[in-house]
Tab-separated table of C-alpha atoms in Angstrom:
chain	number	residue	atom	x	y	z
A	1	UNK	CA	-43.808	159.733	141.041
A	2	UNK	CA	-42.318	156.703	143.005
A	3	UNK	CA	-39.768	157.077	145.021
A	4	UNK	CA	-36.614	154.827	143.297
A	5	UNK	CA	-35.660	151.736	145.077
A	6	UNK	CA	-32.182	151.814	146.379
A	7	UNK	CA	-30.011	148.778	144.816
A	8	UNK	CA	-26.287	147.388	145.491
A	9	UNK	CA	-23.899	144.922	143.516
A	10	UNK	CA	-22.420	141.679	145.068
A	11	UNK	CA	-19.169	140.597	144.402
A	12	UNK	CA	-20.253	138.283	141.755
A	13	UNK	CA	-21.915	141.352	139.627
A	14	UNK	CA	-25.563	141.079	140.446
A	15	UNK	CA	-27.109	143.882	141.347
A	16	UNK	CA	-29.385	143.507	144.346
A	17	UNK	CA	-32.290	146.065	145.625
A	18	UNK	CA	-31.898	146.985	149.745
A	19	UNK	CA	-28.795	148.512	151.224
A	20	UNK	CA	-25.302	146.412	152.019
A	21	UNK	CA	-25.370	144.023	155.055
A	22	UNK	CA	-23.052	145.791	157.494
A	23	UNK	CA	-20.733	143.282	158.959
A	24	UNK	CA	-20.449	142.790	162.979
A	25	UNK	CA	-17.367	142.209	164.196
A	26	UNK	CA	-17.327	138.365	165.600
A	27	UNK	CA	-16.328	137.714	168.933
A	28	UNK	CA	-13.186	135.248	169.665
A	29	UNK	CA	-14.340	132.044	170.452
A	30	UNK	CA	-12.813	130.517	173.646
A	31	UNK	CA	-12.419	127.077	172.990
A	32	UNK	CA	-11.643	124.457	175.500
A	33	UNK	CA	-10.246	120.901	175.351
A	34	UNK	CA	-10.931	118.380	177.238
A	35	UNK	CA	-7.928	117.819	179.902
A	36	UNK	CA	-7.224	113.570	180.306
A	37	UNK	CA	-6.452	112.491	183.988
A	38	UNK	CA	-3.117	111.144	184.190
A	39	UNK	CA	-3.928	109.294	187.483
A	40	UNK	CA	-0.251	110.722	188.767
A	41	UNK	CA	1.649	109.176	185.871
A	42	UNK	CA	3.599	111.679	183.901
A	43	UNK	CA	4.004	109.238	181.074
A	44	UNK	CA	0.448	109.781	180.386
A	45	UNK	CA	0.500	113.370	180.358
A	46	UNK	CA	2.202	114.008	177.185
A	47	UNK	CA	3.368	117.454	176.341
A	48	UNK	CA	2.032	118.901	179.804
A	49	UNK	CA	4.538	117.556	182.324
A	50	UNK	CA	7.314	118.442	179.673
A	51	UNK	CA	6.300	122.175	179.925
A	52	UNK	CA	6.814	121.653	183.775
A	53	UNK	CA	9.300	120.530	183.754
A	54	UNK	CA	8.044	117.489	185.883
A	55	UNK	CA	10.577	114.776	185.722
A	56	UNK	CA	9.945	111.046	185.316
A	57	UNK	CA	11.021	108.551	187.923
A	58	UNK	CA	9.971	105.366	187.605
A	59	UNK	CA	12.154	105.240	183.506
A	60	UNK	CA	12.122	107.547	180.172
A	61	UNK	CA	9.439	108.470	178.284
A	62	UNK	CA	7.856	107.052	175.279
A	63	UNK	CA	10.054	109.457	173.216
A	64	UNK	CA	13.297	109.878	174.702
A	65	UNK	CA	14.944	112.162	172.007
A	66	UNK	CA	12.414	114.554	172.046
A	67	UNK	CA	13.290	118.283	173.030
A	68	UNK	CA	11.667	120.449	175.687
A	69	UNK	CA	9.376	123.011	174.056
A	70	UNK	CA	9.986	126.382	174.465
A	71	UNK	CA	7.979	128.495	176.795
A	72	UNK	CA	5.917	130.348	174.212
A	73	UNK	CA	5.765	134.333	173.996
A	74	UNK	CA	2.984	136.799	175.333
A	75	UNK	CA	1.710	137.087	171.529
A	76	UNK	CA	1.527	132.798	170.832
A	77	UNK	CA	-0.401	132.555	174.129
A	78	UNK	CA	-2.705	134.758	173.943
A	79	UNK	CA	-3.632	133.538	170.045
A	80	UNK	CA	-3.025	130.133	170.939
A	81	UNK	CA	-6.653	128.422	172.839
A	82	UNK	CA	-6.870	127.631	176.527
A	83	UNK	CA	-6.995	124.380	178.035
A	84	UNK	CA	-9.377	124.646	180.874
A	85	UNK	CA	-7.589	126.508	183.888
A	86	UNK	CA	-4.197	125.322	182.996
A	87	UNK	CA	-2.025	127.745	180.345
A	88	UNK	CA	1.464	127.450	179.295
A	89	UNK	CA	1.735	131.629	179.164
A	90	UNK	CA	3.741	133.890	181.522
A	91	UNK	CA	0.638	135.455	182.967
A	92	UNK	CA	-0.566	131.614	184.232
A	93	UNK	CA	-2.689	132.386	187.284
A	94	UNK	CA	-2.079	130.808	190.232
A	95	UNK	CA	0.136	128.104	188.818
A	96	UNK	CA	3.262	129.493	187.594
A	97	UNK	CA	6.400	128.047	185.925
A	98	UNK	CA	9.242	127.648	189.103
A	99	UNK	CA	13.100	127.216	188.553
A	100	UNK	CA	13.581	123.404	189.532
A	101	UNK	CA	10.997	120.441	189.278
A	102	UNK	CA	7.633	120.191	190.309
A	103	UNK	CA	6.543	117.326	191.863
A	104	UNK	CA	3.149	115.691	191.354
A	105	UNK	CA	0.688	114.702	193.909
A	106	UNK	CA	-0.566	111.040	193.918
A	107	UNK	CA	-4.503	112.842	192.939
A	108	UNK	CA	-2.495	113.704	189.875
A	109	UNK	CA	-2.555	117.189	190.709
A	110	UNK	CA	0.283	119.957	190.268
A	111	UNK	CA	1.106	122.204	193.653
A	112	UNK	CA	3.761	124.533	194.024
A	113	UNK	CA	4.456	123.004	197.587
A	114	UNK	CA	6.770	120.557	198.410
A	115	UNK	CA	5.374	116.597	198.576
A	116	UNK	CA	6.440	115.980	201.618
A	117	UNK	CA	4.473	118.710	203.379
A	118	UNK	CA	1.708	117.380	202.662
A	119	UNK	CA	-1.769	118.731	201.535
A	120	UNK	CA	-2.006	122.299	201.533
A	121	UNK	CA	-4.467	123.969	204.032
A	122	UNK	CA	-5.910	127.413	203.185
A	123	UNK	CA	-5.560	130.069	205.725
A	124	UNK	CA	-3.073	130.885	208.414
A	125	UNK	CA	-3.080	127.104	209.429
A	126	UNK	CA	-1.547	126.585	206.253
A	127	UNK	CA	1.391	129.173	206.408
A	128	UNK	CA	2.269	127.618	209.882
A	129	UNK	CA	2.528	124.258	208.093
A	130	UNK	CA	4.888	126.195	205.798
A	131	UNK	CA	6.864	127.890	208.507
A	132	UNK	CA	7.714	125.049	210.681
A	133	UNK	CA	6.266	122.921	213.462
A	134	UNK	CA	3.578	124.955	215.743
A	135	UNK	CA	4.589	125.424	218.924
A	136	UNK	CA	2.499	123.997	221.951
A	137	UNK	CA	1.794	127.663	223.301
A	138	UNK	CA	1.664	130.649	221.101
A	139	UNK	CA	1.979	133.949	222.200
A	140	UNK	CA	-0.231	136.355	222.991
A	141	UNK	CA	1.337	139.335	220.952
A	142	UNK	CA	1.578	142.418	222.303
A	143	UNK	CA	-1.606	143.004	223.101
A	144	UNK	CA	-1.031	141.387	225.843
A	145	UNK	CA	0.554	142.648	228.256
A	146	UNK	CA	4.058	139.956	229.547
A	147	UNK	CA	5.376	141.088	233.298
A	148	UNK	CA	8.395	139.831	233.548
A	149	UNK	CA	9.741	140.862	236.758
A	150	UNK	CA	7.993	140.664	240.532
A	151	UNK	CA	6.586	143.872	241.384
A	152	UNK	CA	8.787	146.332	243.039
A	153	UNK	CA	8.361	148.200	246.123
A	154	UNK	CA	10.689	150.752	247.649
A	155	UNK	CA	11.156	153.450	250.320
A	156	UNK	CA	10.598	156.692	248.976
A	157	UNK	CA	12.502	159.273	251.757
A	158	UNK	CA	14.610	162.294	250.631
A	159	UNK	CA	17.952	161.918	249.581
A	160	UNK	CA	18.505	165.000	251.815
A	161	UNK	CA	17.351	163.464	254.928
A	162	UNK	CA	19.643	160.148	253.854
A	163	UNK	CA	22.685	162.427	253.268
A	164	UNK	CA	22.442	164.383	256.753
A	165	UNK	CA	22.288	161.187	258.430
A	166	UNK	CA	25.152	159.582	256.706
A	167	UNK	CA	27.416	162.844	257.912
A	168	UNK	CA	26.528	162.728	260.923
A	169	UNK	CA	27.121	158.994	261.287
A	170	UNK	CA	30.654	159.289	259.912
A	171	UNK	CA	31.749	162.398	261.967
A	172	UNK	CA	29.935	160.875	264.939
A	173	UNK	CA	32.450	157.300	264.117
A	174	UNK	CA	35.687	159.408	263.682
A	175	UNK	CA	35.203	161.781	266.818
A	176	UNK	CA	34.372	158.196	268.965
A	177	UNK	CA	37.754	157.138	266.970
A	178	UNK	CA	39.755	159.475	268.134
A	179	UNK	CA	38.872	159.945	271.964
A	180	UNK	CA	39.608	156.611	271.996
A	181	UNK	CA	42.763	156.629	270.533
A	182	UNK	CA	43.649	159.816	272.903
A	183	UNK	CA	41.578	159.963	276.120
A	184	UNK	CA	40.660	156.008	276.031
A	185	UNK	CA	37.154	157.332	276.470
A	186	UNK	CA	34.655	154.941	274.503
A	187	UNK	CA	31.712	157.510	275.502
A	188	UNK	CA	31.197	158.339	271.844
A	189	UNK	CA	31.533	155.131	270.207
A	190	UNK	CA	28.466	153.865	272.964
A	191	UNK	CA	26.666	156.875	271.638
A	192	UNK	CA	27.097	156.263	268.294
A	193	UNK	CA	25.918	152.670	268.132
A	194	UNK	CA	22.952	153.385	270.566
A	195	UNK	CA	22.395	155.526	267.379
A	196	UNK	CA	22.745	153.513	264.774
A	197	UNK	CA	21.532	150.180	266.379
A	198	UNK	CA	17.417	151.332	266.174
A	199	UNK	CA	18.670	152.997	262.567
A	200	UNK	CA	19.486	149.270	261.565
A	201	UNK	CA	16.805	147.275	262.892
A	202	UNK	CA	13.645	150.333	261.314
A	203	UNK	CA	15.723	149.421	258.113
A	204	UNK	CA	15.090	145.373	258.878
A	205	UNK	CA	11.411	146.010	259.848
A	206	UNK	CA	10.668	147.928	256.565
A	207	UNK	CA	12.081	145.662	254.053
A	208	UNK	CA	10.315	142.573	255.702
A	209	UNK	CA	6.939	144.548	256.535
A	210	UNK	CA	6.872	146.856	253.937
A	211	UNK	CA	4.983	144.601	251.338
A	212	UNK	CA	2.674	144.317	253.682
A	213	UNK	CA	2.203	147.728	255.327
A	214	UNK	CA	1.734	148.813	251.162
A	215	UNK	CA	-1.424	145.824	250.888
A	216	UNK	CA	-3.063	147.286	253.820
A	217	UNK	CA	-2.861	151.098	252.676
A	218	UNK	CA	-4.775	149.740	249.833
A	219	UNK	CA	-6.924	147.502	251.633
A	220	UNK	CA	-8.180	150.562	253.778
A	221	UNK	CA	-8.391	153.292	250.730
A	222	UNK	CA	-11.478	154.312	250.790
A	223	UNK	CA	-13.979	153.000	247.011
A	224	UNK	CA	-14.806	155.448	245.022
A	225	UNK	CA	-18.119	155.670	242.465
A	226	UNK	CA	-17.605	155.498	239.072
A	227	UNK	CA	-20.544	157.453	238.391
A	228	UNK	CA	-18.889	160.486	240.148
A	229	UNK	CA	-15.443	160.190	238.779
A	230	UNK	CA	-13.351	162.853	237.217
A	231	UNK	CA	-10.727	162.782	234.550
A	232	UNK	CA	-7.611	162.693	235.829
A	233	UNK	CA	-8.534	162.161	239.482
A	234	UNK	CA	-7.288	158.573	241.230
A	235	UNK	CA	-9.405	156.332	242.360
A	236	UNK	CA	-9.899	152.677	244.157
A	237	UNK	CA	-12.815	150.527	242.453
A	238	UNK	CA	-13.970	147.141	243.286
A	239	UNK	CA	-16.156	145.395	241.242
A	240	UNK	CA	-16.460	142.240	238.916
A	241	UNK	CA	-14.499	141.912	236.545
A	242	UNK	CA	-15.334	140.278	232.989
A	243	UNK	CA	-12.620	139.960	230.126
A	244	UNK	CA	-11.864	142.394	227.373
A	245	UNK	CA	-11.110	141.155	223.565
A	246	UNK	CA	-8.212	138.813	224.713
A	247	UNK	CA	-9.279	136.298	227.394
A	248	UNK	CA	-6.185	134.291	228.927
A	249	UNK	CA	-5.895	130.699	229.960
A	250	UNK	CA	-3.401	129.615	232.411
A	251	UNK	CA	-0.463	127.674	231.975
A	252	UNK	CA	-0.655	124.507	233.507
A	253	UNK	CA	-4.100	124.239	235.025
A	254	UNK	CA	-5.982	125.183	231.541
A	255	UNK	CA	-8.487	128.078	233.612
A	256	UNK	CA	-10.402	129.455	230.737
A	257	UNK	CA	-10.971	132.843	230.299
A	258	UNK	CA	-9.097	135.040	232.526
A	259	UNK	CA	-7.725	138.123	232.886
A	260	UNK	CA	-4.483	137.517	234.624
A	261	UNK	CA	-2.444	134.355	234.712
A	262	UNK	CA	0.798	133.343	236.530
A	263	UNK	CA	2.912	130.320	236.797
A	264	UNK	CA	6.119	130.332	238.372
A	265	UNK	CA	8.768	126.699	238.566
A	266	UNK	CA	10.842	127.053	242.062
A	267	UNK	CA	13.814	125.020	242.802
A	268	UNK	CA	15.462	124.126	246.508
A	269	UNK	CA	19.188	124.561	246.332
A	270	UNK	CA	20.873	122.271	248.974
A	271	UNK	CA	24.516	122.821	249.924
A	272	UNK	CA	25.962	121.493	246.391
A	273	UNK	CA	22.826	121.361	244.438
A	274	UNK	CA	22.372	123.356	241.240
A	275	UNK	CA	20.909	127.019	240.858
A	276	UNK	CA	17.851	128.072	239.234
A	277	UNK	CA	19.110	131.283	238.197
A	278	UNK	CA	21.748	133.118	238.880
A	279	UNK	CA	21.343	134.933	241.816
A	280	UNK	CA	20.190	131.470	243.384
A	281	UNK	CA	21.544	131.249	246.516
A	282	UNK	CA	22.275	127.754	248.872
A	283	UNK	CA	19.584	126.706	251.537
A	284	UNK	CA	16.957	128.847	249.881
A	285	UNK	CA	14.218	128.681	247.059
A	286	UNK	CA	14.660	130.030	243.333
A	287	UNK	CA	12.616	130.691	240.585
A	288	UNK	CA	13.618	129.077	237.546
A	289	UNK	CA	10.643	129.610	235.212
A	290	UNK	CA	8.226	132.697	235.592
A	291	UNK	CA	5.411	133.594	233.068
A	292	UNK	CA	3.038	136.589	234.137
A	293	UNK	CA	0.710	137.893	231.498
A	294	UNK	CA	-2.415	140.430	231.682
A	295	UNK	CA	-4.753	142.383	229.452
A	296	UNK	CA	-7.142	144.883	229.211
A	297	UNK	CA	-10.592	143.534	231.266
A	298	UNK	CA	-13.896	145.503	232.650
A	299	UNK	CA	-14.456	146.095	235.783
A	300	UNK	CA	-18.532	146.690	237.487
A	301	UNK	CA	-18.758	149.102	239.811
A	302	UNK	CA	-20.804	147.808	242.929
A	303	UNK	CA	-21.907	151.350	244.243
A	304	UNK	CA	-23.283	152.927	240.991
A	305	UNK	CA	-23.206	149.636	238.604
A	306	UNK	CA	-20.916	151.202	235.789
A	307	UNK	CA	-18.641	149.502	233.715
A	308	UNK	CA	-15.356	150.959	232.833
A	309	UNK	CA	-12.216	149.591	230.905
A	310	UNK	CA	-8.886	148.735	232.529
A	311	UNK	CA	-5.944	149.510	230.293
A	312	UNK	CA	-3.333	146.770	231.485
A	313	UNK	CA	-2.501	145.285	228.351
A	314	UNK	CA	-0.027	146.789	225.773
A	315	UNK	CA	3.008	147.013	227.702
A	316	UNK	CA	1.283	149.090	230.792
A	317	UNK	CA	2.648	148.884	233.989
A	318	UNK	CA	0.624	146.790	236.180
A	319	UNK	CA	1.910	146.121	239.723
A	320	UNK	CA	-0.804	142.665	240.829
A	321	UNK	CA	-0.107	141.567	244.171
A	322	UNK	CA	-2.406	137.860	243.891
A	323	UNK	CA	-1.223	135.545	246.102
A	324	UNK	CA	-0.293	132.202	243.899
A	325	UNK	CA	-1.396	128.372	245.135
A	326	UNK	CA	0.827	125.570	244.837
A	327	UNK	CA	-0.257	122.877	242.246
A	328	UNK	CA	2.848	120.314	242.311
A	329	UNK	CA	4.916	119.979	245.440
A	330	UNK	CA	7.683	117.636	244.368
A	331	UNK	CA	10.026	116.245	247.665
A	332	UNK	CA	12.493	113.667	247.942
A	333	UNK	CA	10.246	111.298	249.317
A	334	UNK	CA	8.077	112.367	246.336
A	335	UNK	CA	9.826	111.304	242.970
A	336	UNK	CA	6.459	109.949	240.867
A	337	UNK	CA	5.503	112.554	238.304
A	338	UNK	CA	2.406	113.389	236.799
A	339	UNK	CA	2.044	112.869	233.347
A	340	UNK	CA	0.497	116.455	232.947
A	341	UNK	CA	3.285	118.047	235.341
A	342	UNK	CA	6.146	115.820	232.573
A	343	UNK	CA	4.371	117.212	229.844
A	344	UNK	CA	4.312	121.030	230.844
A	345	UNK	CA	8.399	120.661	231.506
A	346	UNK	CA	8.472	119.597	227.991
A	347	UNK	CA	6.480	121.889	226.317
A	348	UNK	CA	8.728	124.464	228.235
A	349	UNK	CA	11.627	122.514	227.900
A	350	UNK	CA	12.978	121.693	231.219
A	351	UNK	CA	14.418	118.672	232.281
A	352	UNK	CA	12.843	116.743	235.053
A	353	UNK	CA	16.043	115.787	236.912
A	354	UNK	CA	15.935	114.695	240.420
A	355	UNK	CA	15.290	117.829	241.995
A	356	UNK	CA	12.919	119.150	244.875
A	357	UNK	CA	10.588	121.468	243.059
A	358	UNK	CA	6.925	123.510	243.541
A	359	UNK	CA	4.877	124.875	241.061
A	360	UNK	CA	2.669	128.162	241.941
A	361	UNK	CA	-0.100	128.916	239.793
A	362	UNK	CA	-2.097	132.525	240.654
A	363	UNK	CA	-4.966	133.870	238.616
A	364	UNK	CA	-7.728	136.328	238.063
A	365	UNK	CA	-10.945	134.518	236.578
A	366	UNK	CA	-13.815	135.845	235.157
A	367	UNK	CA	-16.391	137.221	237.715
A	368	UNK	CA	-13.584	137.392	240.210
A	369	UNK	CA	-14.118	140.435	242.814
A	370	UNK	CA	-10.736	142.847	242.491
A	371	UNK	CA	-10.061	146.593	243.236
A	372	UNK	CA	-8.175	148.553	241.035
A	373	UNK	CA	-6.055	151.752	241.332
A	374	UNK	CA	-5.605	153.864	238.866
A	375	UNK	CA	-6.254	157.058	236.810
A	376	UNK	CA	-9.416	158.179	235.091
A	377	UNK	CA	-9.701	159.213	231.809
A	378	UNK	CA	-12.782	159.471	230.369
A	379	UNK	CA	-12.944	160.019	225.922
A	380	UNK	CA	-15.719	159.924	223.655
A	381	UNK	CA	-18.181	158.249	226.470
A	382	UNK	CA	-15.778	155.515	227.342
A	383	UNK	CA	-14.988	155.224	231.251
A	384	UNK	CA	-11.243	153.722	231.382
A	385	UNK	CA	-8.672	153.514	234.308
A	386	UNK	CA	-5.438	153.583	233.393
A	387	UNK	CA	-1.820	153.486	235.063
A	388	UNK	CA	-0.506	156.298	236.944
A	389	UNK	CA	2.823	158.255	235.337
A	390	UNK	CA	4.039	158.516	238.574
A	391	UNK	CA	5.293	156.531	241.549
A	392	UNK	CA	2.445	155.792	244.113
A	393	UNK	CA	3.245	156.650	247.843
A	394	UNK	CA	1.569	155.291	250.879
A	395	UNK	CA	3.138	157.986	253.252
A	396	UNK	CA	4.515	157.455	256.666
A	397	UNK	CA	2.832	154.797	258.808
A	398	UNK	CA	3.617	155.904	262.190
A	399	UNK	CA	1.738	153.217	263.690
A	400	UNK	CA	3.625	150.437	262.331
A	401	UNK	CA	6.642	152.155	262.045
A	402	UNK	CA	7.046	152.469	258.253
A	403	UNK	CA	8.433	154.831	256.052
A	404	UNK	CA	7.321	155.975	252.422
A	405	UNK	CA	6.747	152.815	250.386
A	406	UNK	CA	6.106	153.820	246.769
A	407	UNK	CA	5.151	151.520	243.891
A	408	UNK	CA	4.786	151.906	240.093
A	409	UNK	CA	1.720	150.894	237.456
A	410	UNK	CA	-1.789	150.052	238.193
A	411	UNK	CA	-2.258	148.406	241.509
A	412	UNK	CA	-4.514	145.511	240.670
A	413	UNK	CA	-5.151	143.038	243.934
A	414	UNK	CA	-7.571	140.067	244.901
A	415	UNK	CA	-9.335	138.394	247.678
A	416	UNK	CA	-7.086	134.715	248.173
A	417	UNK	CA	-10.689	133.208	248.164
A	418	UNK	CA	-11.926	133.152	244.856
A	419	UNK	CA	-13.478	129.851	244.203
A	420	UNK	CA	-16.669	130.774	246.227
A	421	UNK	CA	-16.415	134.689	244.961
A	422	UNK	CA	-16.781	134.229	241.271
A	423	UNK	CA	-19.972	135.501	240.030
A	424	UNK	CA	-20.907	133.870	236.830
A	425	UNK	CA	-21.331	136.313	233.735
């Protein structure tokens, strides 16, 4: 017996053997229309620049009484067929409808930016464009550590010891005082300033000599080996140094990759002349523009050959004693400027007046030989130094006649010869 063939009816009443066709559900077609270049002309454009509201300059349009079309709904859109990469919808990409009037580029091309900035540069150049004018000399940015002030160095004696003295001085002046005034004795008042006359002139000798008396205490501390070095213990290396992540260039000179920079403007002040700062004071030299910056470098030990990381940048203290080098001496009998010394006093904006003026440069270049001073810390197989928390003190120099000079931050110092010492890396 055969098996019966299965049959189906059309919609005109045949019947038909086989099963139904199954319909597939179609696909939308994504048309696309050729877009015509209006060579910049809105006239040309027809319906586009209306939806753009892009206005005409150069006289109406071909049909002044027409309306603006409404901005169609989510639904229209999407139903309605694209146009390229150009849609009229909310959702319109990276062009998108704006409040006032869009102007068009002379390529006939619609940007969101104003015309007279220009062309529009991807990336961050682009954004400064948009911000305002770049200035001459950006910023480092805080990785990079800006020292502001000249590094400080005190007497560290006990306030106990300062205290008992002053006592004694002022019962020593009112005993003197009074056998004067009743026994017309001056005995005491001889004793008292044989006293306080060598108590004057130490004070004198420190504050000149102590700057010194603190670069030779580090000058004779003895190197220590990196290879040996425990955490937390403080330590002297001397090495090479190479930059970090953040080489510097200084200011005026344009030294390429560095790892400290200075440049500092000094004025003379005459008897009515003006002051660089405030604290300027007459017959003596002021600093009117200072600019210290440093940041993290490497440093080679020359004993074992490690490498370690210096952690000056990031707002560490850093206490550098390099001696700076005059680049511009300007005198009265010197008036000419150089066009690169006029054009650092503008990009810093300061006048060039008639003034007598020096500029000091100082800097730490690549494959320079430094010591360092600081505290080891040692993490995850990284060797760094970093600053000490606490104030560093030399002790009493008997020899010299110097008492406790302290100072704060990593002690970073270089030979003044560095032209011939730089090792290339």
């Amino acid at each position: 017996m055969a098996s019966r063939t299965q049959a189906h009816q059309l919609s005109n009443g045949l019947f038909v053997s086989g099963m139904p066709e199954q319909l597939k559900e179609r696909l939308p077609v994504m048309s696309s229309r050729a877009v015509p270049y209006t060579g910049g002309d809105v006239k040309k454009s027809g319906e586009l620049g209306k939806m753009f509201d892009i206005p005409v300059l150069d006289g109406p349009t071909s049909n002044p009484n027409s309306k603006q079309l409404p901005q169609p709904s989510r639904a229209s859109a999407s139903s309605q067929p694209s146009s390229g990469s150009v849609r009229s919808g909310p959702n319109s990409g990276s062009i998108r409808k704006s409040s006032g009037p869009m102007p068009l580029q002379p390529t006939g091309l619609i940007t969101s930016g104003p015309l007279s900035s220009g062309p529009r540069r991807s990336g961050q150049l682009g954004q400064a464009e948009q911000a305002g004018p770049v200035p001459s000399k950006v910023g480092y940015g805080p990785a990079v550590t800006s020292l502001e002030d000249d590094v400080r160095v005190g007497f560290k004696v006990s306030k106990v010891v300062v205290w008992a003295v002053m006592v004694v001085v002022l019962i020593g002046l009112l005993v003197g005082a009074f056998l004067v005034v009743a026994v017309k004795k001056m005995l005491v008042l001889v004793v008292v300033a044989a006293v306080l006359g060598p108590m004057m002139v130490g004070l004198v000798w420190n504050c000149v000599w102590g700057r010194r008396g603190l670069l030779g205490y580090v000058k004779r501390y003895p190197d220590a080996e990196l290879r040996g070095a425990i955490d937390g213990q403080y330590i002297k290396v001397t090495g090479v140094v190479t930059c970090g992540s953040i080489p510097l260039e200084s200011s005026y000179q344009r030294v390429p990759r560095c790892v400290y920079v200075s440049t500092e403007l000094y004025e003379y002040k005459g008897w009515g002349g003006k002051s660089a700062n405030p604290k300027h004071r007459c017959f003596s030299w002021g600093c009117r523009h200072s600019e210290k910056y440093v940041a993290d470098f490497y440093i080679s030990d020359f004993q074992s050959g490690l490498r370690a990381l210096v952690k000056a940048g990031y707002g560490a203290k850093v206490a550098p004693f390099v001696r700076p080098a005059t680049v511009v001496n300007v005198t009265k009998e010197n008036r000419d400027l150089s066009p690169s010394f006029l054009r650092w006093l503008a990009e810093h904006s300061l006048s060039s007046d008639d003034r007598v003026m020096r500029l000091k440069e100082g800097y730490i270049k690549e494959g320079s030989t430094v010591s360092v001073m600081g505290i080891v810390r040692r993490h995850d197989n990284v060797l760094m130094i970093v600053p000490s928390s606490e104030p560093i003190s030399t002790g009493c120099l008997w020899s010299r006649c110097l008492l406790p000079t302290y100072v704060e931050g990593l002690i970073l110092t270089c030979d003044d010869s560095q032209d011939g010492d730089v090792v290339p890396v």
